[in-house]
Amino acid sequence: MRVREMESRPSNGDKPLDDKFIAALETIHCKSLRFGANNEPAKLLRACRDEGFFYLDMRDLQDGFVQAIEDIYALERDLFELPEEILRQYDIDKLSKGKLNGYKPLGRNRGGLSDGKDGFESYAVFFPVPQTPILFADFHQLPKDGILSLATSDFQRPEIITKYLPSLRIFATAVAEAAQTIFSALTELLNLPQDSPALQSLHRSSYVCNSDIIRLLKYRQLSPSEQGAPHIAHTDIGSLTFLFTKQPGLQVQRSASKPSEAAEAWEWVAPAPLGSAIVNLGDGLSMLSGGYLKSCLHRVIPFPGEAEARYSFAYMLRAENDVLMRDLRSPPAVGSKAESELLTSAEWFEMKYRLLRGATWNRDQNWMLAGGKEAVTA
């Protein structure tokens, strides 16, 4: 049975929303999951298979982790208060071919607002942890040391990010550790064949061409006359997303459990307590499990009575660039036509990112926004 263990609830003005409008997500305790205690692995599998979203309690992972989260909230406020002409000096389309480092201004992506654009700014910080000298030509512009400073080169950034680098390092280290715990547990739970690679081996944080990022987000306040979703309904491109926010606005779409229920019901996701994350699975884990693990549609819309801009930040992981997006439980034969038609992680990333930017979109490509599902609504 799913549980509601959250300390906070979305509210409409002074009145909390009825529980029937709030997603009932599992809460997984990371430390217990690591040791297989308290039935945590079974809870994880149920959440990943049925919902694609869960809360992860990470408060016991690393000293300073909770304070690091508070510091990153402060960083967001400071960063997005900088003049736009300064932020545009770090334009993500100019700094990195892989769109993994830099600033995305308001309205650049497809969105669900009346003008067809998005309603958020973002700043991405890329941070592989290199242990080998392998470099991919397509990513020559990326900051090879990232926030962990384990390589010799530096990456371009506003000075305010430098101020918060110690907190970003603590945060990134803790979340990467949590992600490896999840991948390790899922590898066992999926009963993969002996010759299949483990999920954690496809998401090595120590790999120089790993494309993990921290993404800082600010959703602008909408006027009363504006309608729509600042962040269009979509599934995430990668494998896991760890989201941190103190403000409501995130919704997940669930399938009807009864004939009387709407087929495409949206539910609010309550913000997690400080030190916990909202975790969702992306297309990557769904593809690597042949659809057994769920990549759930979600969106961000204005919360009733919310009168301020909304801030959040996410740690986003995807499989290494050359990983074939195939069902690890029953892979196609080596050299077969089926194998030759598989996309790599990097190819899937590029295809979907271009769609989100609106560069190639048409209605026949809606399935990509929904992670392979037939339809998507804003």
mmCIF file of C-alpha atoms in Angstrom:
data_model
loop_
_atom_site.group_PDB
_atom_site.id
_atom_site.type_symbol
_atom_site.label_atom_id
_atom_site.label_comp_id
_atom_site.label_asym_id
_atom_site.label_seq_id
_atom_site.Cartn_x
_atom_site.Cartn_y
_atom_site.Cartn_z
ATOM 1 C CA MET A 1 0.000 0.000 0.000
ATOM 2 C CA ARG A 2 1.263 3.440 -0.866
ATOM 3 C CA VAL A 3 1.878 5.795 2.005
ATOM 4 C CA ARG A 4 1.788 9.499 2.668
ATOM 5 C CA GLU A 5 4.616 10.374 5.039
ATOM 6 C CA MET A 6 5.253 13.958 4.036
ATOM 7 C CA GLU A 7 5.561 16.704 6.625
ATOM 8 C CA SER A 8 4.183 19.349 4.245
ATOM 9 C CA ARG A 9 1.142 19.611 2.007
ATOM 10 C CA PRO A 10 0.346 21.920 -0.881
ATOM 11 C CA SER A 11 -2.178 24.522 0.174
ATOM 12 C CA ASN A 12 -4.648 26.769 -1.609
ATOM 13 C CA GLY A 13 -4.216 30.047 0.227
ATOM 14 C CA ASP A 14 -4.732 29.203 3.905
ATOM 15 C CA LYS A 15 -6.535 25.906 3.190
ATOM 16 C CA PRO A 16 -4.621 22.707 2.405
ATOM 17 C CA LEU A 17 -5.749 20.854 -0.694
ATOM 18 C CA ASP A 18 -7.837 17.752 -0.172
ATOM 19 C CA ASP A 19 -5.660 14.625 0.042
ATOM 20 C CA LYS A 20 -7.418 13.178 -2.994
ATOM 21 C CA PHE A 21 -5.607 15.762 -5.133
ATOM 22 C CA ILE A 22 -2.161 14.921 -3.727
ATOM 23 C CA ALA A 23 -0.073 12.098 -5.160
ATOM 24 C CA ALA A 24 0.370 9.299 -2.615
ATOM 25 C CA LEU A 25 4.033 8.487 -3.189
ATOM 26 C CA GLU A 26 6.249 6.000 -1.425
ATOM 27 C CA THR A 27 8.949 7.320 0.904
ATOM 28 C CA ILE A 28 12.207 5.390 0.546
ATOM 29 C CA HIS A 29 14.940 5.722 3.173
ATOM 30 C CA CYS A 30 18.274 5.712 1.388
ATOM 31 C CA LYS A 31 20.303 4.300 4.264
ATOM 32 C CA SER A 32 17.859 1.415 4.744
ATOM 33 C CA LEU A 33 17.822 0.773 1.002
ATOM 34 C CA ARG A 34 21.599 0.457 0.951
ATOM 35 C CA PHE A 35 21.476 -2.342 3.518
ATOM 36 C CA GLY A 36 18.249 -3.927 2.238
ATOM 37 C CA ALA A 37 16.487 -3.211 5.525
ATOM 38 C CA ASN A 38 12.839 -2.493 6.388
ATOM 39 C CA ASN A 39 11.515 -3.845 3.091
ATOM 40 C CA GLU A 40 12.971 -0.803 1.308
ATOM 41 C CA PRO A 41 13.981 -2.686 -1.880
ATOM 42 C CA ALA A 42 10.410 -3.948 -2.368
ATOM 43 C CA LYS A 43 9.062 -0.436 -1.810
ATOM 44 C CA LEU A 44 11.522 0.925 -4.351
ATOM 45 C CA LEU A 45 10.528 -1.593 -7.008
ATOM 46 C CA ARG A 46 6.837 -0.913 -6.436
ATOM 47 C CA ALA A 47 7.369 2.825 -6.750
ATOM 48 C CA CYS A 48 9.500 2.516 -9.894
ATOM 49 C CA ARG A 49 7.148 0.055 -11.553
ATOM 50 C CA ASP A 50 3.791 1.611 -10.668
ATOM 51 C CA GLU A 51 4.359 5.345 -10.271
ATOM 52 C CA GLY A 52 7.777 6.413 -11.533
ATOM 53 C CA PHE A 53 7.981 8.899 -8.640
ATOM 54 C CA PHE A 54 8.912 8.582 -4.978
ATOM 55 C CA TYR A 55 10.340 10.525 -2.059
ATOM 56 C CA LEU A 56 13.880 9.694 -0.953
ATOM 57 C CA ASP A 57 14.997 10.463 2.599
ATOM 58 C CA MET A 58 18.700 11.368 2.343
ATOM 59 C CA ARG A 59 19.231 13.115 5.665
ATOM 60 C CA ASP A 60 21.707 10.524 7.004
ATOM 61 C CA LEU A 61 23.918 10.408 3.903
ATOM 62 C CA GLN A 62 26.623 12.978 4.518
ATOM 63 C CA ASP A 63 27.562 15.648 7.040
ATOM 64 C CA GLY A 64 26.614 19.064 5.769
ATOM 65 C CA PHE A 65 24.108 17.785 3.203
ATOM 66 C CA VAL A 66 21.062 19.586 4.625
ATOM 67 C CA GLN A 67 22.994 22.843 4.921
ATOM 68 C CA ALA A 68 24.240 22.409 1.356
ATOM 69 C CA ILE A 69 20.626 22.243 0.165
ATOM 70 C CA GLU A 70 19.828 25.490 1.979
ATOM 71 C CA ASP A 71 22.910 27.080 0.420
ATOM 72 C CA ILE A 72 21.808 26.100 -3.082
ATOM 73 C CA TYR A 73 18.406 27.678 -2.471
ATOM 74 C CA ALA A 74 20.314 30.863 -1.605
ATOM 75 C CA LEU A 75 22.488 30.467 -4.706
ATOM 76 C CA GLU A 76 19.384 30.339 -6.914
ATOM 77 C CA ARG A 77 18.043 33.573 -5.498
ATOM 78 C CA ASP A 78 21.386 35.322 -5.933
ATOM 79 C CA LEU A 79 21.998 33.928 -9.411
ATOM 80 C CA PHE A 80 18.657 34.822 -10.952
ATOM 81 C CA GLU A 81 18.802 38.310 -9.486
ATOM 82 C CA LEU A 82 21.813 39.054 -11.696
ATOM 83 C CA PRO A 83 21.065 41.335 -14.674
ATOM 84 C CA GLU A 84 20.000 39.354 -17.720
ATOM 85 C CA GLU A 85 22.817 40.819 -19.796
ATOM 86 C CA ILE A 86 25.301 39.181 -17.393
ATOM 87 C CA LEU A 87 23.516 35.824 -17.392
ATOM 88 C CA ARG A 88 23.399 35.833 -21.197
ATOM 89 C CA GLN A 89 27.196 35.939 -21.231
ATOM 90 C CA TYR A 90 26.911 32.303 -20.112
ATOM 91 C CA ASP A 91 24.285 31.286 -22.679
ATOM 92 C CA ILE A 92 23.963 27.500 -22.637
ATOM 93 C CA ASP A 93 23.718 27.349 -26.432
ATOM 94 C CA LYS A 94 27.089 29.073 -26.734
ATOM 95 C CA LEU A 95 29.020 27.532 -23.848
ATOM 96 C CA SER A 96 28.370 23.852 -24.510
ATOM 97 C CA LYS A 97 27.322 21.886 -27.539
ATOM 98 C CA GLY A 98 25.722 19.332 -25.262
ATOM 99 C CA LYS A 99 23.524 22.008 -23.568
ATOM 100 C CA LEU A 100 24.976 20.982 -20.213
ATOM 101 C CA ASN A 101 26.536 24.165 -18.867
ATOM 102 C CA GLY A 102 25.111 27.660 -18.756
ATOM 103 C CA TYR A 103 22.006 29.847 -18.738
ATOM 104 C CA LYS A 104 18.722 29.277 -20.574
ATOM 105 C CA PRO A 105 16.618 32.449 -20.764
ATOM 106 C CA LEU A 106 12.873 32.644 -20.344
ATOM 107 C CA GLY A 107 10.806 31.433 -23.293
ATOM 108 C CA ARG A 108 13.484 29.606 -25.283
ATOM 109 C CA ASN A 109 11.888 26.141 -25.063
ATOM 110 C CA ARG A 110 8.489 24.887 -26.101
ATOM 111 C CA GLY A 111 6.022 25.340 -23.283
ATOM 112 C CA GLY A 112 2.373 25.262 -22.347
ATOM 113 C CA LEU A 113 1.742 29.001 -22.104
ATOM 114 C CA SER A 114 -0.582 30.783 -24.520
ATOM 115 C CA ASP A 115 2.308 31.835 -26.774
ATOM 116 C CA GLY A 116 3.595 28.262 -26.995
ATOM 117 C CA LYS A 117 6.722 29.103 -24.978
ATOM 118 C CA ASP A 118 7.978 28.067 -21.559
ATOM 119 C CA GLY A 119 7.787 30.198 -18.425
ATOM 120 C CA PHE A 120 11.075 29.430 -16.680
ATOM 121 C CA GLU A 121 14.748 30.359 -16.588
ATOM 122 C CA SER A 122 17.376 27.744 -15.826
ATOM 123 C CA TYR A 123 21.094 27.439 -15.217
ATOM 124 C CA ALA A 124 22.873 24.124 -15.683
ATOM 125 C CA VAL A 125 26.154 23.181 -14.008
ATOM 126 C CA PHE A 126 27.944 20.181 -15.517
ATOM 127 C CA PHE A 127 30.258 18.099 -13.365
ATOM 128 C CA PRO A 128 31.791 14.829 -14.498
ATOM 129 C CA VAL A 129 34.344 13.360 -12.121
ATOM 130 C CA PRO A 130 37.142 12.376 -14.514
ATOM 131 C CA GLN A 131 39.498 9.538 -13.646
ATOM 132 C CA THR A 132 40.676 8.798 -17.193
ATOM 133 C CA PRO A 133 41.937 11.086 -19.970
ATOM 134 C CA ILE A 134 39.216 10.013 -22.447
ATOM 135 C CA LEU A 135 37.702 13.003 -24.234
ATOM 136 C CA PHE A 136 34.875 12.966 -26.755
ATOM 137 C CA ALA A 137 35.211 15.551 -29.546
ATOM 138 C CA ASP A 138 31.518 16.448 -29.423
ATOM 139 C CA PHE A 139 31.911 17.630 -25.838
ATOM 140 C CA HIS A 140 35.136 19.592 -26.140
ATOM 141 C CA GLN A 141 33.460 22.773 -24.886
ATOM 142 C CA LEU A 142 32.219 21.254 -21.645
ATOM 143 C CA PRO A 143 33.795 22.075 -18.259
ATOM 144 C CA LYS A 144 35.802 18.925 -17.705
ATOM 145 C CA ASP A 145 36.356 19.426 -14.003
ATOM 146 C CA GLY A 146 32.893 20.711 -13.175
ATOM 147 C CA ILE A 147 32.132 21.504 -9.590
ATOM 148 C CA LEU A 148 34.253 18.693 -8.149
ATOM 149 C CA SER A 149 37.503 20.195 -9.512
ATOM 150 C CA LEU A 150 39.177 16.881 -10.221
ATOM 151 C CA ALA A 151 40.627 17.825 -13.612
ATOM 152 C CA THR A 152 43.095 20.484 -14.626
ATOM 153 C CA SER A 153 40.813 22.729 -16.714
ATOM 154 C CA ASP A 154 38.200 25.159 -15.439
ATOM 155 C CA PHE A 155 34.639 25.909 -16.555
ATOM 156 C CA GLN A 156 33.040 29.258 -17.287
ATOM 157 C CA ARG A 157 30.603 30.472 -14.655
ATOM 158 C CA PRO A 158 29.369 33.620 -12.908
ATOM 159 C CA GLU A 159 31.359 34.496 -9.805
ATOM 160 C CA ILE A 160 28.359 33.794 -7.589
ATOM 161 C CA ILE A 161 28.623 30.069 -8.456
ATOM 162 C CA THR A 162 32.251 30.071 -7.314
ATOM 163 C CA LYS A 163 31.100 31.316 -3.909
ATOM 164 C CA TYR A 164 28.861 28.269 -3.488
ATOM 165 C CA LEU A 165 31.192 25.614 -4.932
ATOM 166 C CA PRO A 166 31.886 23.940 -1.551
ATOM 167 C CA SER A 167 28.153 23.406 -0.990
ATOM 168 C CA LEU A 168 27.668 22.211 -4.568
ATOM 169 C CA ARG A 169 30.432 19.637 -4.061
ATOM 170 C CA ILE A 170 28.851 18.278 -0.869
ATOM 171 C CA PHE A 171 25.455 18.136 -2.550
ATOM 172 C CA ALA A 172 26.699 16.469 -5.754
ATOM 173 C CA THR A 173 28.707 13.849 -3.862
ATOM 174 C CA ALA A 174 25.764 12.889 -1.650
ATOM 175 C CA VAL A 175 23.220 12.666 -4.459
ATOM 176 C CA ALA A 176 25.594 10.686 -6.694
ATOM 177 C CA GLU A 177 26.010 8.228 -3.828
ATOM 178 C CA ALA A 178 22.233 7.955 -3.450
ATOM 179 C CA ALA A 179 21.830 7.363 -7.174
ATOM 180 C CA GLN A 180 24.341 4.518 -7.114
ATOM 181 C CA THR A 181 22.413 2.965 -4.213
ATOM 182 C CA ILE A 182 19.220 3.063 -6.306
ATOM 183 C CA PHE A 183 20.910 1.653 -9.426
ATOM 184 C CA SER A 184 22.497 -1.153 -7.409
ATOM 185 C CA ALA A 185 19.193 -2.086 -5.781
ATOM 186 C CA LEU A 186 17.315 -2.042 -9.105
ATOM 187 C CA THR A 187 19.973 -4.214 -10.739
ATOM 188 C CA GLU A 188 19.277 -6.923 -8.171
ATOM 189 C CA LEU A 189 15.508 -6.439 -8.244
ATOM 190 C CA LEU A 190 15.347 -6.781 -12.038
ATOM 191 C CA ASN A 191 17.175 -10.129 -11.940
ATOM 192 C CA LEU A 192 19.290 -9.200 -14.936
ATOM 193 C CA PRO A 193 21.058 -11.964 -16.880
ATOM 194 C CA GLN A 194 24.600 -12.734 -15.767
ATOM 195 C CA ASP A 195 26.099 -11.292 -18.945
ATOM 196 C CA SER A 196 24.091 -8.059 -18.654
ATOM 197 C CA PRO A 197 25.833 -4.931 -17.345
ATOM 198 C CA ALA A 198 24.672 -3.609 -13.993
ATOM 199 C CA LEU A 199 22.767 -0.328 -14.052
ATOM 200 C CA GLN A 200 25.394 1.337 -11.870
ATOM 201 C CA SER A 201 28.088 0.433 -14.422
ATOM 202 C CA LEU A 202 26.164 2.379 -17.086
ATOM 203 C CA HIS A 203 25.953 5.509 -14.919
ATOM 204 C CA ARG A 204 29.485 5.933 -13.577
ATOM 205 C CA SER A 205 29.871 9.309 -11.912
ATOM 206 C CA SER A 206 33.620 8.860 -12.378
ATOM 207 C CA TYR A 207 33.326 8.701 -16.169
ATOM 208 C CA VAL A 208 34.631 11.781 -17.942
ATOM 209 C CA CYS A 209 31.786 11.845 -20.485
ATOM 210 C CA ASN A 210 29.055 11.293 -17.963
ATOM 211 C CA SER A 211 26.476 14.045 -18.471
ATOM 212 C CA ASP A 212 25.113 14.552 -14.956
ATOM 213 C CA ILE A 213 24.117 18.120 -14.176
ATOM 214 C CA ILE A 214 22.685 20.285 -11.457
ATOM 215 C CA ARG A 215 19.913 22.373 -12.965
ATOM 216 C CA LEU A 216 18.747 25.512 -11.159
ATOM 217 C CA LEU A 217 15.243 26.693 -12.100
ATOM 218 C CA LYS A 218 13.138 29.793 -11.622
ATOM 219 C CA TYR A 219 9.524 29.798 -12.795
ATOM 220 C CA ARG A 220 8.254 33.322 -13.228
ATOM 221 C CA GLN A 221 5.075 34.482 -11.577
ATOM 222 C CA LEU A 222 2.182 34.492 -14.058
ATOM 223 C CA SER A 223 -0.327 37.316 -14.224
ATOM 224 C CA PRO A 224 -3.987 36.477 -13.423
ATOM 225 C CA SER A 225 -4.847 36.622 -17.133
ATOM 226 C CA GLU A 226 -2.182 34.095 -18.168
ATOM 227 C CA GLN A 227 -3.092 30.453 -18.543
ATOM 228 C CA GLY A 228 -1.160 27.274 -19.166
ATOM 229 C CA ALA A 229 1.857 25.302 -17.968
ATOM 230 C CA PRO A 230 5.217 27.107 -17.704
ATOM 231 C CA HIS A 231 6.856 23.670 -18.086
ATOM 232 C CA ILE A 232 5.013 21.514 -20.627
ATOM 233 C CA ALA A 233 3.958 17.968 -19.768
ATOM 234 C CA HIS A 234 6.864 15.643 -20.480
ATOM 235 C CA THR A 235 8.926 12.729 -19.257
ATOM 236 C CA ASP A 236 12.565 13.328 -18.392
ATOM 237 C CA ILE A 237 15.236 12.402 -20.928
ATOM 238 C CA GLY A 238 17.654 10.683 -18.594
ATOM 239 C CA SER A 239 17.526 7.936 -15.975
ATOM 240 C CA LEU A 240 16.954 9.616 -12.600
ATOM 241 C CA THR A 241 16.038 13.129 -11.502
ATOM 242 C CA PHE A 242 16.412 14.291 -7.878
ATOM 243 C CA LEU A 243 14.239 17.383 -7.391
ATOM 244 C CA PHE A 244 14.416 19.818 -4.479
ATOM 245 C CA THR A 245 11.844 22.563 -3.911
ATOM 246 C CA LYS A 246 9.991 24.214 -1.060
ATOM 247 C CA GLN A 247 7.077 25.332 -3.227
ATOM 248 C CA PRO A 248 4.194 23.394 -4.824
ATOM 249 C CA GLY A 249 3.525 23.476 -8.558
ATOM 250 C CA LEU A 250 4.730 20.057 -9.720
ATOM 251 C CA GLN A 251 2.036 17.659 -10.941
ATOM 252 C CA VAL A 252 2.219 14.018 -12.020
ATOM 253 C CA GLN A 253 -0.186 12.259 -14.327
ATOM 254 C CA ARG A 254 -1.440 8.896 -13.184
ATOM 255 C CA SER A 255 -3.473 6.235 -14.908
ATOM 256 C CA ALA A 256 -7.001 5.631 -13.715
ATOM 257 C CA SER A 257 -7.246 2.802 -11.183
ATOM 258 C CA LYS A 258 -11.045 2.616 -11.467
ATOM 259 C CA PRO A 259 -13.384 2.881 -14.493
ATOM 260 C CA SER A 260 -15.081 5.858 -12.846
ATOM 261 C CA GLU A 261 -11.825 7.875 -12.663
ATOM 262 C CA ALA A 262 -10.585 10.242 -15.336
ATOM 263 C CA ALA A 263 -8.114 8.531 -17.657
ATOM 264 C CA GLU A 264 -5.550 11.296 -17.330
ATOM 265 C CA ALA A 265 -5.791 12.612 -13.772
ATOM 266 C CA TRP A 266 -3.219 15.157 -12.587
ATOM 267 C CA GLU A 267 -2.149 15.154 -8.944
ATOM 268 C CA TRP A 268 -0.051 17.653 -7.000
ATOM 269 C CA VAL A 269 3.274 16.492 -5.584
ATOM 270 C CA ALA A 270 3.881 17.859 -2.110
ATOM 271 C CA PRO A 271 7.350 19.350 -1.529
ATOM 272 C CA ALA A 272 9.646 16.950 0.326
ATOM 273 C CA PRO A 273 10.969 17.738 3.823
ATOM 274 C CA LEU A 274 14.368 19.380 3.958
ATOM 275 C CA GLY A 275 17.006 16.718 3.381
ATOM 276 C CA SER A 276 14.711 14.603 1.201
ATOM 277 C CA ALA A 277 14.211 14.646 -2.565
ATOM 278 C CA ILE A 278 11.398 14.030 -5.004
ATOM 279 C CA VAL A 279 12.874 11.372 -7.296
ATOM 280 C CA ASN A 280 11.464 10.450 -10.683
ATOM 281 C CA LEU A 281 12.506 7.942 -13.296
ATOM 282 C CA GLY A 282 13.191 9.140 -16.824
ATOM 283 C CA ASP A 283 13.093 7.586 -20.275
ATOM 284 C CA GLY A 284 16.536 6.057 -19.770
ATOM 285 C CA LEU A 285 15.549 3.601 -17.029
ATOM 286 C CA SER A 286 12.293 2.839 -18.803
ATOM 287 C CA MET A 287 14.169 1.942 -21.999
ATOM 288 C CA LEU A 288 16.820 -0.072 -20.166
ATOM 289 C CA SER A 289 14.060 -2.143 -18.543
ATOM 290 C CA GLY A 290 11.928 -2.566 -21.674
ATOM 291 C CA GLY A 291 9.218 -0.335 -20.196
ATOM 292 C CA TYR A 292 8.965 -2.362 -16.965
ATOM 293 C CA LEU A 293 10.091 0.663 -14.937
ATOM 294 C CA LYS A 294 7.873 3.695 -15.409
ATOM 295 C CA SER A 295 8.844 7.084 -16.797
ATOM 296 C CA CYS A 296 5.966 9.258 -15.590
ATOM 297 C CA LEU A 297 4.487 12.330 -17.288
ATOM 298 C CA HIS A 298 4.775 15.462 -15.187
ATOM 299 C CA ARG A 299 4.445 19.216 -15.569
ATOM 300 C CA VAL A 300 4.721 22.462 -13.615
ATOM 301 C CA ILE A 301 1.720 24.784 -13.448
ATOM 302 C CA PRO A 302 0.836 27.781 -11.248
ATOM 303 C CA PHE A 303 -0.393 26.631 -7.861
ATOM 304 C CA PRO A 304 -3.720 28.197 -6.768
ATOM 305 C CA GLY A 305 -3.041 31.192 -4.544
ATOM 306 C CA GLU A 306 0.728 31.144 -5.174
ATOM 307 C CA ALA A 307 1.804 34.750 -5.675
ATOM 308 C CA GLU A 308 5.572 34.361 -6.012
ATOM 309 C CA ALA A 309 8.093 33.023 -8.481
ATOM 310 C CA ARG A 310 8.816 29.320 -7.946
ATOM 311 C CA TYR A 311 12.357 28.070 -7.342
ATOM 312 C CA SER A 312 13.618 24.504 -7.563
ATOM 313 C CA PHE A 313 16.795 22.655 -8.459
ATOM 314 C CA ALA A 314 17.445 19.166 -9.739
ATOM 315 C CA TYR A 315 20.292 16.703 -10.018
ATOM 316 C CA MET A 316 19.783 14.888 -13.328
ATOM 317 C CA LEU A 317 21.528 11.672 -14.396
ATOM 318 C CA ARG A 318 21.541 9.799 -17.669
ATOM 319 C CA ALA A 319 23.419 6.779 -18.960
ATOM 320 C CA GLU A 320 26.857 7.307 -20.472
ATOM 321 C CA ASN A 321 26.852 8.573 -24.049
ATOM 322 C CA ASP A 322 27.639 5.304 -25.839
ATOM 323 C CA VAL A 323 25.211 3.106 -23.872
ATOM 324 C CA LEU A 324 22.647 1.421 -26.142
ATOM 325 C CA MET A 325 19.112 2.065 -24.920
ATOM 326 C CA ARG A 326 17.981 -1.577 -24.895
ATOM 327 C CA ASP A 327 16.109 -3.853 -22.533
ATOM 328 C CA LEU A 328 18.829 -5.277 -20.306
ATOM 329 C CA ARG A 329 16.546 -8.125 -19.261
ATOM 330 C CA SER A 330 16.222 -9.449 -22.831
ATOM 331 C CA PRO A 331 18.683 -7.707 -25.153
ATOM 332 C CA PRO A 332 18.606 -8.243 -28.949
ATOM 333 C CA ALA A 333 21.208 -10.513 -30.467
ATOM 334 C CA VAL A 334 24.610 -8.978 -31.120
ATOM 335 C CA GLY A 335 24.853 -7.858 -34.740
ATOM 336 C CA SER A 336 21.111 -8.247 -35.362
ATOM 337 C CA LYS A 337 18.947 -5.735 -37.207
ATOM 338 C CA ALA A 338 17.150 -4.976 -33.946
ATOM 339 C CA GLU A 339 20.444 -4.070 -32.283
ATOM 340 C CA SER A 340 21.525 -1.889 -35.226
ATOM 341 C CA GLU A 341 18.363 0.185 -34.862
ATOM 342 C CA LEU A 342 18.925 0.984 -31.192
ATOM 343 C CA LEU A 343 19.689 4.536 -30.123
ATOM 344 C CA THR A 344 22.570 5.415 -27.849
ATOM 345 C CA SER A 345 21.994 7.502 -24.754
ATOM 346 C CA ALA A 346 23.581 10.503 -26.475
ATOM 347 C CA GLU A 347 21.394 10.093 -29.583
ATOM 348 C CA TRP A 348 18.196 9.901 -27.536
ATOM 349 C CA PHE A 349 19.279 12.966 -25.543
ATOM 350 C CA GLU A 350 19.908 14.992 -28.697
ATOM 351 C CA MET A 351 16.637 13.972 -30.368
ATOM 352 C CA LYS A 352 14.447 14.824 -27.397
ATOM 353 C CA TYR A 353 16.314 17.990 -26.468
ATOM 354 C CA ARG A 354 15.816 19.336 -29.988
ATOM 355 C CA LEU A 355 12.122 18.571 -29.664
ATOM 356 C CA LEU A 356 11.873 20.444 -26.354
ATOM 357 C CA ARG A 357 13.561 23.405 -27.996
ATOM 358 C CA GLY A 358 10.952 23.338 -30.737
ATOM 359 C CA ALA A 359 13.582 22.995 -33.456
ATOM 360 C CA THR A 360 12.059 19.878 -35.012
ATOM 361 C CA TRP A 361 8.616 19.551 -33.447
ATOM 362 C CA ASN A 362 5.475 18.374 -35.177
ATOM 363 C CA ARG A 363 2.470 16.541 -33.781
ATOM 364 C CA ASP A 364 3.768 13.203 -35.004
ATOM 365 C CA GLN A 365 6.654 13.592 -32.537
ATOM 366 C CA ASN A 366 4.466 14.024 -29.440
ATOM 367 C CA TRP A 367 5.371 10.471 -28.432
ATOM 368 C CA MET A 368 8.893 11.672 -27.695
ATOM 369 C CA LEU A 369 7.707 14.230 -25.141
ATOM 370 C CA ALA A 370 5.820 11.435 -23.433
ATOM 371 C CA GLY A 371 8.779 9.045 -23.446
ATOM 372 C CA GLY A 372 7.303 6.694 -26.031
ATOM 373 C CA LYS A 373 3.706 7.047 -24.882
ATOM 374 C CA GLU A 374 1.061 7.792 -27.491
ATOM 375 C CA ALA A 375 -0.224 11.127 -26.267
ATOM 376 C CA VAL A 376 0.718 14.076 -24.136
ATOM 377 C CA THR A 377 -1.324 17.013 -22.924
ATOM 378 C CA ALA A 378 -0.064 20.354 -21.632
#
